[in-house]
Short mmCIF file of C-alpha atoms in Angstrom, two decimals:
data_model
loop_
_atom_site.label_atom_id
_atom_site.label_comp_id
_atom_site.label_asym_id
_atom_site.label_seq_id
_atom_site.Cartn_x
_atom_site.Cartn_y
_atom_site.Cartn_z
CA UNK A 1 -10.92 -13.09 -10.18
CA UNK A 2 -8.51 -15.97 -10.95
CA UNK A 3 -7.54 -18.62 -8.57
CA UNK A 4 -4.02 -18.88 -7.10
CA UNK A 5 -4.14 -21.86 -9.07
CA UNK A 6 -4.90 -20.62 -12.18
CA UNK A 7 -2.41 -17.40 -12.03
CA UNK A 8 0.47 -20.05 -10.82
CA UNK A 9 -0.63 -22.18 -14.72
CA UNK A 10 -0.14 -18.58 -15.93
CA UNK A 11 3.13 -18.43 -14.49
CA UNK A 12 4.50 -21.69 -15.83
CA UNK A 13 3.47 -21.27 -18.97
CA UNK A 14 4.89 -17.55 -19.23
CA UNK A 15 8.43 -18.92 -17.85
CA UNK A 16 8.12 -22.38 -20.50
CA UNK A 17 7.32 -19.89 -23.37
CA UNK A 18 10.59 -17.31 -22.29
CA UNK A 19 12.85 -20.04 -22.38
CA UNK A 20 15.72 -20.05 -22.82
CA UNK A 21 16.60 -17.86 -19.52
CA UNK A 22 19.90 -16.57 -17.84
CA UNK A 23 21.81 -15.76 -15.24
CA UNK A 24 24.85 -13.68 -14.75
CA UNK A 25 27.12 -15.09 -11.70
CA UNK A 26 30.06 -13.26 -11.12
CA UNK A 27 30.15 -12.23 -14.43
CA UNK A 28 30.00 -15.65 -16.12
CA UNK A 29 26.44 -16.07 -18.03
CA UNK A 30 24.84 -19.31 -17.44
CA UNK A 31 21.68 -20.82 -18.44
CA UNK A 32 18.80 -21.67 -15.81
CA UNK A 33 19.29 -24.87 -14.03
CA UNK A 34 16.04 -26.77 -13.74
CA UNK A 35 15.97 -25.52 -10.05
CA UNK A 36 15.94 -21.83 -11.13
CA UNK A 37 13.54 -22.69 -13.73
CA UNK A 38 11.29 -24.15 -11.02
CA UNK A 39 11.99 -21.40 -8.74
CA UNK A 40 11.52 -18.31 -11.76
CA UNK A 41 8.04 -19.98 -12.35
CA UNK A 42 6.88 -20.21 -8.02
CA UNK A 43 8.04 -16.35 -7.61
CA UNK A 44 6.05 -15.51 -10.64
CA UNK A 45 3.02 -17.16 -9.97
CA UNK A 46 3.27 -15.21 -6.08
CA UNK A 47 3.99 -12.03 -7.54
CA UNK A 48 0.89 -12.21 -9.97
CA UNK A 49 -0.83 -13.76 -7.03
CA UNK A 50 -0.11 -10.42 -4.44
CA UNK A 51 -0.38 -7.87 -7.31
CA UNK A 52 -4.16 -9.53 -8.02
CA UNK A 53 -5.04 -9.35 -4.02
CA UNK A 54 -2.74 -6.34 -2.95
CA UNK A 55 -2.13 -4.37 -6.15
CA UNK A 56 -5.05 -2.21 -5.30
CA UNK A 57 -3.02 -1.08 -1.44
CA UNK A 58 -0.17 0.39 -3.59
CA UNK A 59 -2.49 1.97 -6.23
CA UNK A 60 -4.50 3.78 -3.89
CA UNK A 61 -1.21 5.08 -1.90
CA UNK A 62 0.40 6.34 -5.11
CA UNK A 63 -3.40 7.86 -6.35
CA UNK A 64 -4.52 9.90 -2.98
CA UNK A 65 -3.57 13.48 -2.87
CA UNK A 66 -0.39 14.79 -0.72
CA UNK A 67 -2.02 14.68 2.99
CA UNK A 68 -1.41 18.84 3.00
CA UNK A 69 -3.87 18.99 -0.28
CA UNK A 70 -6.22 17.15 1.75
CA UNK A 71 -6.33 19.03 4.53
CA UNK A 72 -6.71 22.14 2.60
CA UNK A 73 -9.69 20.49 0.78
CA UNK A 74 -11.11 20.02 3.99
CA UNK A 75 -10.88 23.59 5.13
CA UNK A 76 -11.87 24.77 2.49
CA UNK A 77 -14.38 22.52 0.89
CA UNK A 78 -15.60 20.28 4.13
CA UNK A 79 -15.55 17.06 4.86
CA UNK A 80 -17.95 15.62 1.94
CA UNK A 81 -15.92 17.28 -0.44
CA UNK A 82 -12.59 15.40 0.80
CA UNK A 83 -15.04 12.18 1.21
CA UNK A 84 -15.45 12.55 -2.98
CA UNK A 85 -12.00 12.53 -3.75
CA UNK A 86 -10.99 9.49 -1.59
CA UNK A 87 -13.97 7.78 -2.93
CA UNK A 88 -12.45 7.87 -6.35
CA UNK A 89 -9.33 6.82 -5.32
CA UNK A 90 -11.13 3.74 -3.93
CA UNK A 91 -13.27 3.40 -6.45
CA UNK A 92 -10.50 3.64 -9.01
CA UNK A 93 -8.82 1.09 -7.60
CA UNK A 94 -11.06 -1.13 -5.67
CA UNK A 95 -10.11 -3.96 -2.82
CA UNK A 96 -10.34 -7.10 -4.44
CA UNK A 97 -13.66 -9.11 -3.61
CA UNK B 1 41.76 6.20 4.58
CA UNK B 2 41.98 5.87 1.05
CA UNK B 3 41.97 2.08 -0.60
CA UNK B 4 39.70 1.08 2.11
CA UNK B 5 37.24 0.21 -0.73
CA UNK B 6 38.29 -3.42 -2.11
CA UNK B 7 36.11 -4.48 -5.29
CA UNK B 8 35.04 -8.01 -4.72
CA UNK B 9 33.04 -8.96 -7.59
CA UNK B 10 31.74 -7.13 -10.76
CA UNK B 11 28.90 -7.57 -13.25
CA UNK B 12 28.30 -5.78 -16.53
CA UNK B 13 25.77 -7.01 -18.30
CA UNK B 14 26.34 -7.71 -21.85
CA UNK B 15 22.50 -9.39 -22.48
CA UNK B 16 19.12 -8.97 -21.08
CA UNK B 17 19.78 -11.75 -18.12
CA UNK B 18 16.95 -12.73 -15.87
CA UNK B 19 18.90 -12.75 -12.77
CA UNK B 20 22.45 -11.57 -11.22
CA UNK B 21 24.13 -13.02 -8.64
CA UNK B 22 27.46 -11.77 -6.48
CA UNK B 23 28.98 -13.93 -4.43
CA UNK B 24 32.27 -13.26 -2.73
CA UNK B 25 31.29 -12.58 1.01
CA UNK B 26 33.67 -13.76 3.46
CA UNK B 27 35.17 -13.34 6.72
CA UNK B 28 37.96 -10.99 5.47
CA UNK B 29 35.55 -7.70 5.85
CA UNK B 30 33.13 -6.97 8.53
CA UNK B 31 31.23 -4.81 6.38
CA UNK B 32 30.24 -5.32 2.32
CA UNK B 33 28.86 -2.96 0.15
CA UNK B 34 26.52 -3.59 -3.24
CA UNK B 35 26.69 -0.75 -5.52
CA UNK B 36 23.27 -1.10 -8.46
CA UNK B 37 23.99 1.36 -11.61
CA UNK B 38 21.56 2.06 -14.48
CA UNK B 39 19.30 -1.56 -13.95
CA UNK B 40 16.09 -1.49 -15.79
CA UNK B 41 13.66 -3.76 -16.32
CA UNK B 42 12.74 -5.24 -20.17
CA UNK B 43 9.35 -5.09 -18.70
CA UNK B 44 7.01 -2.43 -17.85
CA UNK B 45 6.40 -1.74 -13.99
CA UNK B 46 8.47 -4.89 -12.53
CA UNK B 47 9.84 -4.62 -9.42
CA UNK B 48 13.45 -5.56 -8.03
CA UNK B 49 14.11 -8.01 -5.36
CA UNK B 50 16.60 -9.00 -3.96
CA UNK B 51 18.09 -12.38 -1.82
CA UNK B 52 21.23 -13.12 0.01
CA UNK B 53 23.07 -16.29 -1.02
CA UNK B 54 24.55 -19.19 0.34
CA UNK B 55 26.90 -21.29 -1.26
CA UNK B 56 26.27 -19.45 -4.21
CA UNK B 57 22.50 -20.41 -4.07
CA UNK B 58 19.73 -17.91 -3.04
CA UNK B 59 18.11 -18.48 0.37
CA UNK B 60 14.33 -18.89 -0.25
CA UNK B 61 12.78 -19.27 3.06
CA UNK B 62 10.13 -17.03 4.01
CA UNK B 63 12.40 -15.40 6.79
CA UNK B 64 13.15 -11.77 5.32
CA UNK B 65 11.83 -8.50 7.53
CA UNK B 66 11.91 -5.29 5.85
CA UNK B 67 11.24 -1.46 6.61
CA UNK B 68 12.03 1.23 4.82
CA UNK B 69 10.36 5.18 4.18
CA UNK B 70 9.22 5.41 0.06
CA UNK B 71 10.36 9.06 -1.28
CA UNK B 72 8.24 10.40 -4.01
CA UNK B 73 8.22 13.95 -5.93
CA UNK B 74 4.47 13.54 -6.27
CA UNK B 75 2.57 13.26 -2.94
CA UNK B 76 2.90 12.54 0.35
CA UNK B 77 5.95 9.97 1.63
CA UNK B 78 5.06 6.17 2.26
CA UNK B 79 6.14 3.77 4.52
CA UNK B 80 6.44 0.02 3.79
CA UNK B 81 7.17 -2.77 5.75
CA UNK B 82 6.71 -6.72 5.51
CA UNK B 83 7.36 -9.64 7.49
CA UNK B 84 8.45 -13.57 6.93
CA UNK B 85 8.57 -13.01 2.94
CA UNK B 86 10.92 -15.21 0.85
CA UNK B 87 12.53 -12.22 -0.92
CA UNK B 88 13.18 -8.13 -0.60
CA UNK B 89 11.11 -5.77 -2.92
CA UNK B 90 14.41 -3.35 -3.28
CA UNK B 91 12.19 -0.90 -5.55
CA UNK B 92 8.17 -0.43 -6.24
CA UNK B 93 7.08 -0.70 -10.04
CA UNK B 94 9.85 0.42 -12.24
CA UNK B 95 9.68 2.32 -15.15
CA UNK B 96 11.37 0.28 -18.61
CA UNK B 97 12.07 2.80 -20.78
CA UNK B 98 15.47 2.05 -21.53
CA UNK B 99 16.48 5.24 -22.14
CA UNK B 100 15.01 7.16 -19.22
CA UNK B 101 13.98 4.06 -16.69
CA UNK B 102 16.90 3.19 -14.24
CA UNK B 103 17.73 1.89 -10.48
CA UNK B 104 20.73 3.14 -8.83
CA UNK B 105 21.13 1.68 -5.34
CA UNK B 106 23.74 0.98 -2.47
CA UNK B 107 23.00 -1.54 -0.08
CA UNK B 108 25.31 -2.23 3.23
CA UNK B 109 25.56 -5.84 4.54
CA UNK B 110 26.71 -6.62 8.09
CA UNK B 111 27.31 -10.26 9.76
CA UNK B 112 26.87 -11.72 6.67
CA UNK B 113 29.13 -14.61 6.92
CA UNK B 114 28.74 -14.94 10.89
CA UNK B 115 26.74 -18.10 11.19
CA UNK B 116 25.66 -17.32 14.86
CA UNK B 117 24.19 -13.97 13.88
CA UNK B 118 21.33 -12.38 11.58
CA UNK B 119 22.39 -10.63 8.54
CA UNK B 120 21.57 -6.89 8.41
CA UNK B 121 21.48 -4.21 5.53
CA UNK B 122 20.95 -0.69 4.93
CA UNK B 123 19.22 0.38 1.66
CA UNK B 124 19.27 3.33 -0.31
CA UNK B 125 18.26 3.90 -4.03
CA UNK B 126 16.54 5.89 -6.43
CA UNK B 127 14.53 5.22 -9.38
CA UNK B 128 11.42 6.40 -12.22
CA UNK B 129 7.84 4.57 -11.62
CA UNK B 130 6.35 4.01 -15.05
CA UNK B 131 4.46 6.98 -14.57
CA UNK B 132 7.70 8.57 -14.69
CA UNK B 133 7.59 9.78 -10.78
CA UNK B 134 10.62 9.86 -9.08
CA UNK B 135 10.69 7.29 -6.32
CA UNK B 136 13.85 6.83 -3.32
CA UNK B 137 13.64 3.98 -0.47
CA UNK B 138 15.62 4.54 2.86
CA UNK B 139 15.31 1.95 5.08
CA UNK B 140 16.88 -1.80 5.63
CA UNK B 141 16.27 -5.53 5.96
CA UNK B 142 17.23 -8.23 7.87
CA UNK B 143 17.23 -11.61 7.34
CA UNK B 144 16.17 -13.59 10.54
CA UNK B 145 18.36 -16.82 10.06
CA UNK B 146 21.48 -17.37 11.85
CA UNK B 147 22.95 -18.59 7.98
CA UNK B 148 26.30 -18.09 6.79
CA UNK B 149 25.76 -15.91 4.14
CA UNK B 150 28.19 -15.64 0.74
CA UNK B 151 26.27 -12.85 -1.64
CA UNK B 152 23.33 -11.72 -3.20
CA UNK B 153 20.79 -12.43 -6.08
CA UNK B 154 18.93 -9.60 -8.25
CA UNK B 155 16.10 -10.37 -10.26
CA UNK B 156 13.44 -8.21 -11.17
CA UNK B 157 9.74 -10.09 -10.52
CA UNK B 158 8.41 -10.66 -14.31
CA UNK B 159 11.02 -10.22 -17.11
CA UNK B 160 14.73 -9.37 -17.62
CA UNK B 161 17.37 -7.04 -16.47
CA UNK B 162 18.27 -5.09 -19.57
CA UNK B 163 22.02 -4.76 -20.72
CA UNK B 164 24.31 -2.27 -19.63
CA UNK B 165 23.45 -2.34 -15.65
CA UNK B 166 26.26 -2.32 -13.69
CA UNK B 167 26.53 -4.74 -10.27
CA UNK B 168 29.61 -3.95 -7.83
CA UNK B 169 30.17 -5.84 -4.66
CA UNK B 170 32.75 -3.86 -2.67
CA UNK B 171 34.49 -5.04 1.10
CA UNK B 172 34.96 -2.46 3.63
CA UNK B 173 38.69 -3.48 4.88
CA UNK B 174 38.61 -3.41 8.40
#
């Protein structure tokens, strides 16, 4: 598991090694000012920061079944049955540590 | 009552461009209107955010709210919601494929350029995941800072817009 730290190095170097980057105002295309450089490189490094630590939230909402399949597992199947397929769900995509 | 739709601001874009911004947002309209055709990412599930501008330059405090219901064809529908965040996730992953990826949103502003007031928007959109699901958000944001607001940034959260989307800020005329 990588440090904030480390995936914020990540970051910079992704953003150095993309250069040269642009912006479209108002229809006029400009290059990145040092501040949006700067900026490009912080929301990076936070997005590969909360994708690392809540990536998994997102995964698991977009892997369980629709709640209706679930409740026909259960009444069908039981309870331990259901337990399987949220365990892996969970398992699949697992909380980081 | 037709003309009541004034185009402010357009973008097409030409080049793969990181970020677009529309400024424009005065007190002439109480109402503005961003219309988002056709924007995919150059990379494979980013997500588009969003910030409102002032002076041209995006706001970057952590003072965003959002809450809106996730549509899906594939299971059950989502809610998500966030507070204090320094930008608006206006999509979840995206799907790149530049042929059959794509974002097509509408997003209504209100008090933007009051100073002594919030500034409010409604969000609609659809778009493909990179599974290829089709995804919608209904919901809005606010942005908790009694700012004078003059626009909006795009930007998706790793890579490029690709060429060819299409950004339209409209004013409602009063």
């Amino acid at each position: 598991m990588a440090t904030k730290e480390e995936l914020q190095a990540q970051a910079d170097q992704e953003i150095e090694d993309a250069k040269p980057l642009y912006k479209q105002v108002n229809n006029e295309r400009l290059e990145f000012t040092d501040d949006d450089y700067a900026q490009a490189k912080t929301d990076l490094g936070n997005s590969k920061w909360n994708d690392q630590q809540f990536g998994y939230i997102q995964a698991r909402q977009n892997a369980y079944p629709p709640i209706t399949d679930q409740l026909d597992e259960i009444y069908h199947n039981g309870i331990d049955a259901w337990k399987v397929i949220i365990k892996k769900v969970k398992d699949d995509n697992p909380k980081p540590s | 009552m037709a003309g009541s739709l004034i185009e402010i601001s357009s973008n097409t874009l030409g080049s793969d461009t990181s970020s677009v911004t529309l400024t424009g947002i005065d007190s002439t309209f109480d109402v503005y209107k961003f219309t988002l055709n056709n924007v995919i990412p150059d990379t494979a599930d980013a997500d588009l955010q969003f910030r409102f501008t002032e002076s041209g330059s995006p706001n970057t405090t952590s003072n965003y709210d959002n809450a809106y219901k996730s549509l899906r064809s594939d299971t059950t529908f989502s809610n998500s919601s966030a507070t204090n965040n320094d930008k608006i996730n206006l999509t979840g992953s995206m799907e790149n494929d530049s042929n059959t990826g794509g974002q097509n949103s509408i997003l209504y502003v209100f008090n933007a350029n009051n100073s002594s007031e919030f500034t409010f928007a409604t969000l609609e959109n659809v778009f493909l995941a990179e599974d290829g699901t089709m995804l919608g958000n209904q919901g809005g944001f606010v942005l908790t800072q009694t700012t004078t607001v003059d626009g909006g940034q795009f930007f998706f959260d790793s890579g490029n817009i690709r060429s060819g989307a299409r950004f339209v800020l409209y004013g409602l005329r009063k």
